[in-house]
PDB file of C-alpha atoms in Angstrom:
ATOM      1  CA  UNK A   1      70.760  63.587 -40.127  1.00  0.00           C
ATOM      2  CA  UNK A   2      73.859  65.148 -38.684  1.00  0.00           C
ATOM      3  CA  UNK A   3      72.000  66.224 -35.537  1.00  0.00           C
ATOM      4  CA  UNK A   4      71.462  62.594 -34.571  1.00  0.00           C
ATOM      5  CA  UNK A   5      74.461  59.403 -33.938  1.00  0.00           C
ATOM      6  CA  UNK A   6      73.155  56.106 -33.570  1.00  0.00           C
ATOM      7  CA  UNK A   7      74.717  54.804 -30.312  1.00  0.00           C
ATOM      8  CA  UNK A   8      73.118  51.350 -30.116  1.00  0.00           C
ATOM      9  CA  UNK A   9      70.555  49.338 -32.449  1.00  0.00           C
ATOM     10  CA  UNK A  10      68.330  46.348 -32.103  1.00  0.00           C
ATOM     11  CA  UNK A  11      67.273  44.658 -35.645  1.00  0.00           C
ATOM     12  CA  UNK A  12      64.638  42.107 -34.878  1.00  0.00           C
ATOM     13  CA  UNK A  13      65.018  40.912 -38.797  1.00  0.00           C
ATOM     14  CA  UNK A  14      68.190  40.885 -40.580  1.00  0.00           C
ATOM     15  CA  UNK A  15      71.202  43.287 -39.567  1.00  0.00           C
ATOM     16  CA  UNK A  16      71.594  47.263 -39.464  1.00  0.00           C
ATOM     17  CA  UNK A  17      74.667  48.607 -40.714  1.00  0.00           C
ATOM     18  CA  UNK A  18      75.188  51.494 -38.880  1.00  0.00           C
ATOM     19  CA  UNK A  19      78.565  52.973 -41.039  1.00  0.00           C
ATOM     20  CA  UNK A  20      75.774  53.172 -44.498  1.00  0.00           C
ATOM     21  CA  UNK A  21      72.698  53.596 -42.013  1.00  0.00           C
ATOM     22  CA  UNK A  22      71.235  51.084 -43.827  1.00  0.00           C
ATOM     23  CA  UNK A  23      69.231  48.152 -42.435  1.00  0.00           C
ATOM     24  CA  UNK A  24      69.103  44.606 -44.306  1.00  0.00           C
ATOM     25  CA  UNK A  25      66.247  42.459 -43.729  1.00  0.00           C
ATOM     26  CA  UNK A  26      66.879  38.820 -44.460  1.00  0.00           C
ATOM     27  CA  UNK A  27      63.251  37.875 -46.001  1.00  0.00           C
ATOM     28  CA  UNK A  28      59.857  39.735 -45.006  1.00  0.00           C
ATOM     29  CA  UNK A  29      57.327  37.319 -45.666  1.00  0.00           C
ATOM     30  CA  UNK A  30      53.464  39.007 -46.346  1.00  0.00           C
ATOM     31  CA  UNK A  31      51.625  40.565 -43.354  1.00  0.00           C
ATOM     32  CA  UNK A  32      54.959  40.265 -41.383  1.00  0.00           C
ATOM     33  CA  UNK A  33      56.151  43.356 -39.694  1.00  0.00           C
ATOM     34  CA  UNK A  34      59.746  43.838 -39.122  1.00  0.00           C
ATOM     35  CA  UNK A  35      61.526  46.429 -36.405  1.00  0.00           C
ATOM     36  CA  UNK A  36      64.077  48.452 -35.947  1.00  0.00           C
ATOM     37  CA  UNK A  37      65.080  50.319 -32.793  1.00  0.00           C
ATOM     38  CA  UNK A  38      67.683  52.609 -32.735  1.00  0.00           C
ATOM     39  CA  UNK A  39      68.868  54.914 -30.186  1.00  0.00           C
ATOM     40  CA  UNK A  40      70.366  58.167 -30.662  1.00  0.00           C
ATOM     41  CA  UNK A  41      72.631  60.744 -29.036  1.00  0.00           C
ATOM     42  CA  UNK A  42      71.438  64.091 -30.157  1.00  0.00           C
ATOM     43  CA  UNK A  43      74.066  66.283 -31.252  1.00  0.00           C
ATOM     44  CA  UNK A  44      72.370  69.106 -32.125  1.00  0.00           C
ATOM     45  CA  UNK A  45      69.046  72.023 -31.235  1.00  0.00           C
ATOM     46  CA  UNK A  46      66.046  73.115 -33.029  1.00  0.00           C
ATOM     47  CA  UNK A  47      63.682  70.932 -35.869  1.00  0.00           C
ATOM     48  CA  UNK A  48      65.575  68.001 -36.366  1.00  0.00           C
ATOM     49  CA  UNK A  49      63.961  65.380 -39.365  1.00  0.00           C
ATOM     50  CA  UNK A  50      64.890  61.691 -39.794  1.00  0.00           C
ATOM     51  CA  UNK A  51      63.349  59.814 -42.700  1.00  0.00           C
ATOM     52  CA  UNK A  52      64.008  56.727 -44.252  1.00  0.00           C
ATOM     53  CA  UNK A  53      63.047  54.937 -47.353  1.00  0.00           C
ATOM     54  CA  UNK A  54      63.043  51.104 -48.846  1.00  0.00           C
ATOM     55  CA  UNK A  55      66.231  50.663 -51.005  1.00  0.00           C
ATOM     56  CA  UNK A  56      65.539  47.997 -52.464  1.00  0.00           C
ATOM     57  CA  UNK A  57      62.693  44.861 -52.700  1.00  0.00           C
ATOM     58  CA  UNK A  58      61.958  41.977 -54.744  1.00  0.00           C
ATOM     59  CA  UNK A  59      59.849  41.513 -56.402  1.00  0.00           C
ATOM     60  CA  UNK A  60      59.080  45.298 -57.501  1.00  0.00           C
ATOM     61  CA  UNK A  61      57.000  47.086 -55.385  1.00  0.00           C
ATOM     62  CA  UNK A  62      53.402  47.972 -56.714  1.00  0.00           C
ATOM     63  CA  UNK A  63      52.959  51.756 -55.770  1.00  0.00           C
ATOM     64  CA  UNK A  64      56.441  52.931 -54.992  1.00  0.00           C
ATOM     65  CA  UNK A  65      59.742  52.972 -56.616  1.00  0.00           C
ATOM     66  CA  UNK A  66      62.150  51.962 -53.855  1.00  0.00           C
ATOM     67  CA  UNK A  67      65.370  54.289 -53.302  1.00  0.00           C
ATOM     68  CA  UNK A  68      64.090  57.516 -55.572  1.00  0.00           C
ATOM     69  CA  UNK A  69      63.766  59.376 -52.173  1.00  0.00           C
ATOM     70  CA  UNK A  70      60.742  61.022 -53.420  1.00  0.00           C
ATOM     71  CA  UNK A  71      58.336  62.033 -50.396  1.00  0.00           C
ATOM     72  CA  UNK A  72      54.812  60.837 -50.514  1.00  0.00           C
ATOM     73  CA  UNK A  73      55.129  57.120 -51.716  1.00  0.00           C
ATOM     74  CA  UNK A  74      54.436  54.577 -49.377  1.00  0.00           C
ATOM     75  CA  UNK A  75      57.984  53.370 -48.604  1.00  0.00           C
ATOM     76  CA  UNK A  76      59.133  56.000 -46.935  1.00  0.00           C
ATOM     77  CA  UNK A  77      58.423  56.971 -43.623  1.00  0.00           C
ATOM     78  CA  UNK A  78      60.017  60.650 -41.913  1.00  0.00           C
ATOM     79  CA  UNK A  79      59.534  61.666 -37.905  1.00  0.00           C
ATOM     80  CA  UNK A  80      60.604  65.190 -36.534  1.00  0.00           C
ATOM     81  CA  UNK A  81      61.515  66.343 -33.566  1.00  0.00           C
ATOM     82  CA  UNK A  82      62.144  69.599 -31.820  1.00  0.00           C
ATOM     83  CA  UNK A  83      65.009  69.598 -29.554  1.00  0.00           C
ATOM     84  CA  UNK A  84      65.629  72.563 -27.207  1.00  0.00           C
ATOM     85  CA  UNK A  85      69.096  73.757 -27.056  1.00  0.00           C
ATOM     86  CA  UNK A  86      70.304  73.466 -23.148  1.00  0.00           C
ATOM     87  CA  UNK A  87      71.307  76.768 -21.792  1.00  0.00           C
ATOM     88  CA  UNK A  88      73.352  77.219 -18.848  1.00  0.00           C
ATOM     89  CA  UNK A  89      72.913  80.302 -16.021  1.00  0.00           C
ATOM     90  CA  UNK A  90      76.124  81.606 -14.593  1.00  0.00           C
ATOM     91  CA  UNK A  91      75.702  83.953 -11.471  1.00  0.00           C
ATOM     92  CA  UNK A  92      78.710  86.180 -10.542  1.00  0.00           C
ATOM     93  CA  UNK A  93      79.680  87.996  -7.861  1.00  0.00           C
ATOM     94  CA  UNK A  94      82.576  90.233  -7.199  1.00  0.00           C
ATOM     95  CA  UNK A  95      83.629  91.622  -4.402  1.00  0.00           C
ATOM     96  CA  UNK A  96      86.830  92.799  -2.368  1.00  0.00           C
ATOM     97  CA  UNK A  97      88.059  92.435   1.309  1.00  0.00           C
ATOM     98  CA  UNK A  98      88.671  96.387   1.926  1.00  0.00           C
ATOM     99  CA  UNK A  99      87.246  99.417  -0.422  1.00  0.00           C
ATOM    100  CA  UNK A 100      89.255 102.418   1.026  1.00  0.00           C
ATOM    101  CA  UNK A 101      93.320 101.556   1.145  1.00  0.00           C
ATOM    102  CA  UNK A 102      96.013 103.106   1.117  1.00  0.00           C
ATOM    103  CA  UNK A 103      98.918 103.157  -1.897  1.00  0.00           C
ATOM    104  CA  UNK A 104     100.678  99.478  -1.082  1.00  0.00           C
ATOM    105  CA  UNK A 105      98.220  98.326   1.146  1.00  0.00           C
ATOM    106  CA  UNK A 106      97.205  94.990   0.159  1.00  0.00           C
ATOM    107  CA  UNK A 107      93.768  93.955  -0.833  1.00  0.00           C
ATOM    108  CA  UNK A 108      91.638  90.492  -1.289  1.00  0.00           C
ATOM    109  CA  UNK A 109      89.464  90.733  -4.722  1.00  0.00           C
ATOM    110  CA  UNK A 110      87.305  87.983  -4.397  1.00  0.00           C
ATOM    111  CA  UNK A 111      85.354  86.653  -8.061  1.00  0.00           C
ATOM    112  CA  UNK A 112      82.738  83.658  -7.329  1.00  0.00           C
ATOM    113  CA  UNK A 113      81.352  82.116 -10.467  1.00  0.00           C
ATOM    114  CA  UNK A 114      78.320  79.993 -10.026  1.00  0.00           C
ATOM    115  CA  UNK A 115      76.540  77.413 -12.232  1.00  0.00           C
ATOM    116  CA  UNK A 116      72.928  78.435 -11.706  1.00  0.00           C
ATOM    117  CA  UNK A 117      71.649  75.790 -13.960  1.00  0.00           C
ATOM    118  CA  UNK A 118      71.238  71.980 -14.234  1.00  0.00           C
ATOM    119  CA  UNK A 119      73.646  71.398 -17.129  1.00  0.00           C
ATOM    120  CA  UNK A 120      77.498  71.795 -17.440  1.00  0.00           C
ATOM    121  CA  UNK A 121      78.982  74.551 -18.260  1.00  0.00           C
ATOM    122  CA  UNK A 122      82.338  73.540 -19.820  1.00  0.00           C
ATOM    123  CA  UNK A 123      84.983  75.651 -21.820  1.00  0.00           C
ATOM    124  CA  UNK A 124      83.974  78.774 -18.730  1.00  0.00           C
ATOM    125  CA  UNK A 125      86.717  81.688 -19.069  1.00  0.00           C
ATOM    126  CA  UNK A 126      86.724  84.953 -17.169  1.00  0.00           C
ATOM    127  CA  UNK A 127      88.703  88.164 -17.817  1.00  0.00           C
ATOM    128  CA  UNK A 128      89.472  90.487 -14.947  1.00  0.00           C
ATOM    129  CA  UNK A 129      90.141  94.110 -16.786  1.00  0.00           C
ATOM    130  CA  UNK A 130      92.443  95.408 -14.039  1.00  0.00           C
ATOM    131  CA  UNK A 131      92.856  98.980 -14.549  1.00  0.00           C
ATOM    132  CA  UNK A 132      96.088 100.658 -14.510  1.00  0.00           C
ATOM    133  CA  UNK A 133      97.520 101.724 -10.934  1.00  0.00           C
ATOM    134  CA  UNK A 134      96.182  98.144  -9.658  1.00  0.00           C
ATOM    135  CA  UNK A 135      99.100  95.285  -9.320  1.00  0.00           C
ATOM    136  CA  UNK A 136      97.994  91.805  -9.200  1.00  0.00           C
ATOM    137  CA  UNK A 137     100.557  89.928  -6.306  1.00  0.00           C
ATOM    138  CA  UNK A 138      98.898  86.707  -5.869  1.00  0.00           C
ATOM    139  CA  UNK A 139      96.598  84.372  -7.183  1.00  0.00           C
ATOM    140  CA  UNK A 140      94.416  81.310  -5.780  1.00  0.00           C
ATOM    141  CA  UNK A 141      91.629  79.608  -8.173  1.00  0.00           C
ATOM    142  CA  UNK A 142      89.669  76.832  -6.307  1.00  0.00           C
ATOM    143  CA  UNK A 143      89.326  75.745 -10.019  1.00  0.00           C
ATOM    144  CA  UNK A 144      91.338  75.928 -12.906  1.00  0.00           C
ATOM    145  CA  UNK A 145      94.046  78.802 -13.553  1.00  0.00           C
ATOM    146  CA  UNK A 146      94.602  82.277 -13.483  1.00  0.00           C
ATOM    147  CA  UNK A 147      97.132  84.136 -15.897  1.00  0.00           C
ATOM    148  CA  UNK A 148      97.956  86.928 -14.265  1.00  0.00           C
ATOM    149  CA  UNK A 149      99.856  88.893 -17.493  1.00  0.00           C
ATOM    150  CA  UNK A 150      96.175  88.576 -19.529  1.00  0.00           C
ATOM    151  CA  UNK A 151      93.672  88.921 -16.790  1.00  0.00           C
ATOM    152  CA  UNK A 152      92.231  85.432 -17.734  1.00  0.00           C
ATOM    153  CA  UNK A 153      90.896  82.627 -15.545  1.00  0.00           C
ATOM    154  CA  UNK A 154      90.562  79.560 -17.618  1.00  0.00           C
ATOM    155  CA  UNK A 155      87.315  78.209 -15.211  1.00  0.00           C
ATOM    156  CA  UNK A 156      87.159  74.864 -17.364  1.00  0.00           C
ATOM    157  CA  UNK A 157      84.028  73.034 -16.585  1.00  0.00           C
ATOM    158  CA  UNK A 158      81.812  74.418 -14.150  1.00  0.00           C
ATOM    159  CA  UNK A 159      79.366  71.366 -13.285  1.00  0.00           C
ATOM    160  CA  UNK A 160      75.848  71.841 -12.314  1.00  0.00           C
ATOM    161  CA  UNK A 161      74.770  73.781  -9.411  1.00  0.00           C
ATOM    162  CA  UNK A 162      78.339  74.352  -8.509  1.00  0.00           C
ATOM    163  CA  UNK A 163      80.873  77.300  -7.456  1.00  0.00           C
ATOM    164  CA  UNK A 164      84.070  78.225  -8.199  1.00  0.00           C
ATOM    165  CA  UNK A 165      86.225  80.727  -6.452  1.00  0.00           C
ATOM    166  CA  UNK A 166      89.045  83.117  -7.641  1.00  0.00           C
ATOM    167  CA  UNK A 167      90.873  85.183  -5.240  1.00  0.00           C
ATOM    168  CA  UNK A 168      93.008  87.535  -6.097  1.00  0.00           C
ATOM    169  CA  UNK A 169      95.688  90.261  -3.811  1.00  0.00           C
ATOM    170  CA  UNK A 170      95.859  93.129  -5.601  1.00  0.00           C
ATOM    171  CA  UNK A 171      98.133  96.466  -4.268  1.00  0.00           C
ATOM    172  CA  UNK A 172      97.125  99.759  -5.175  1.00  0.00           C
ATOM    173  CA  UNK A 173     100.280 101.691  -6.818  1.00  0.00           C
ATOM    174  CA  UNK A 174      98.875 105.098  -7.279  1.00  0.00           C
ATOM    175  CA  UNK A 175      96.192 106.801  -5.465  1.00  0.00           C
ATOM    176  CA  UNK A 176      92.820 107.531  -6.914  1.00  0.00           C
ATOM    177  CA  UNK A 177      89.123 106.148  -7.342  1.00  0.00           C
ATOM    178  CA  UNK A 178      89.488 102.472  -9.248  1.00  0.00           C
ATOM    179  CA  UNK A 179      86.929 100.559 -10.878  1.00  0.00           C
ATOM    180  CA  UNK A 180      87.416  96.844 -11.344  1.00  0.00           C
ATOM    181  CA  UNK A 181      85.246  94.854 -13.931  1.00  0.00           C
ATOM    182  CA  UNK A 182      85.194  91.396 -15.140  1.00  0.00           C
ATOM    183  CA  UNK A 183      83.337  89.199 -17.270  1.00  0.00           C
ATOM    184  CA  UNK A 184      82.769  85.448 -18.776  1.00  0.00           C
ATOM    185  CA  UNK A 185      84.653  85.900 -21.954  1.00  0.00           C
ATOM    186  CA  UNK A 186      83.618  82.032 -22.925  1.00  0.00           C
ATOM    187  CA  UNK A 187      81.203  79.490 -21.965  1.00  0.00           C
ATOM    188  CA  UNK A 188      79.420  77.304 -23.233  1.00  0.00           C
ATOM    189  CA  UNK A 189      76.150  76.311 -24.119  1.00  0.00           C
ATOM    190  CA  UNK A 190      74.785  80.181 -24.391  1.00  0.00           C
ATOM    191  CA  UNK A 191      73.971  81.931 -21.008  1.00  0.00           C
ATOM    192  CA  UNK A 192      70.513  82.167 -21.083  1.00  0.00           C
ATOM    193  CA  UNK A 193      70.598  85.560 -19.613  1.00  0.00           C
ATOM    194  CA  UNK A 194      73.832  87.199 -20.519  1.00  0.00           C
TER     195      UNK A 194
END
């Protein structure tokens, strides 16, 4: 299925061709079992089925026709699995060095990012919706880059159990009560709270 890529096979009769997916067995003599191993990178979440069926055998096969792909005859054989999609956990906190100033007084607004999970989180972007009457002066991301004309910190990947740290000196140029939000705009896996 398209869920699954074969990565690496072991044939202990014949060969597996793993561009068709199909495995040729040299000769399968009676009461011999023949085995095929392979393992797979899964690509994808939720019910995932793999089946497979005989192609072809000589001479006929008694109870089956080989390569109708009908379920239920004896040569073919299905396994499913259930794979969980991983979800990642990023904790954020915002805060800034001063929260009374004074029109051109400079302030530090400090955004840490967090990978609260035990995956990577790659692809992580932040905006920062700076209100009017708020200048952005300066920039320092300990990861990544900030654009300063969208508001955007492109985070990249955020590896497991790590923090990354965007600091930002902002000047007040109008007085007045300001409220300064921001939020992951992109990551993935899904946040598996947010």
């Amino acid at each position: 299925p398209a869920e699954l890529e074969a990565v690496a096979f072991d044939a202990d009769n014949g060969y597996f061709d793993a561009n068709a997916a199909v495995w040729h067995i040299s000769r399968l003599m009676a009461g011999d079992t023949a085995i095929l191993t392979i393992d797979t990178k899964i690509k994808g979440g939720g019910e995932i089925e793999n089946c497979a069926e005989v192609l072809r055998a000589s001479p006929q096969d008694k109870d089956s026709t080989p390569g109708n792909f009908r379920s239920g005859e004896d040569d073919e054989g299905c396994a499913q699995i259930w794979v969980d999609t991983p979800e990642i956990d990023l904790e954020f906190e915002k805060t800034v060095s001063k929260d009374n100033v004074k029109v051109g007084e400079a302030i530090v607004d400090t955004h840490t990012r967090e990978n609260d999970s035990d995956i990577d989180a790659p692809g992580v972007k932040v905006v920062d919706y700076l209100p009017s009457g708020l200048d952005i002066t300066g920039s320092q991301a300990s990861t990544g880059y900030f654009a300063t004309g969208s508001g955007q910190w492109t985070v990249g990947t955020l590896p497991a159990g790590e923090t990354a740290v965007l600091q930002l000196w902002v000047v007040p140029t109008e007085s007045g009560e300001f409220t300064n939000c921001a939020e992951v705009t992109e990551a993935s896996p899904q946040d598996e709270d947010s």
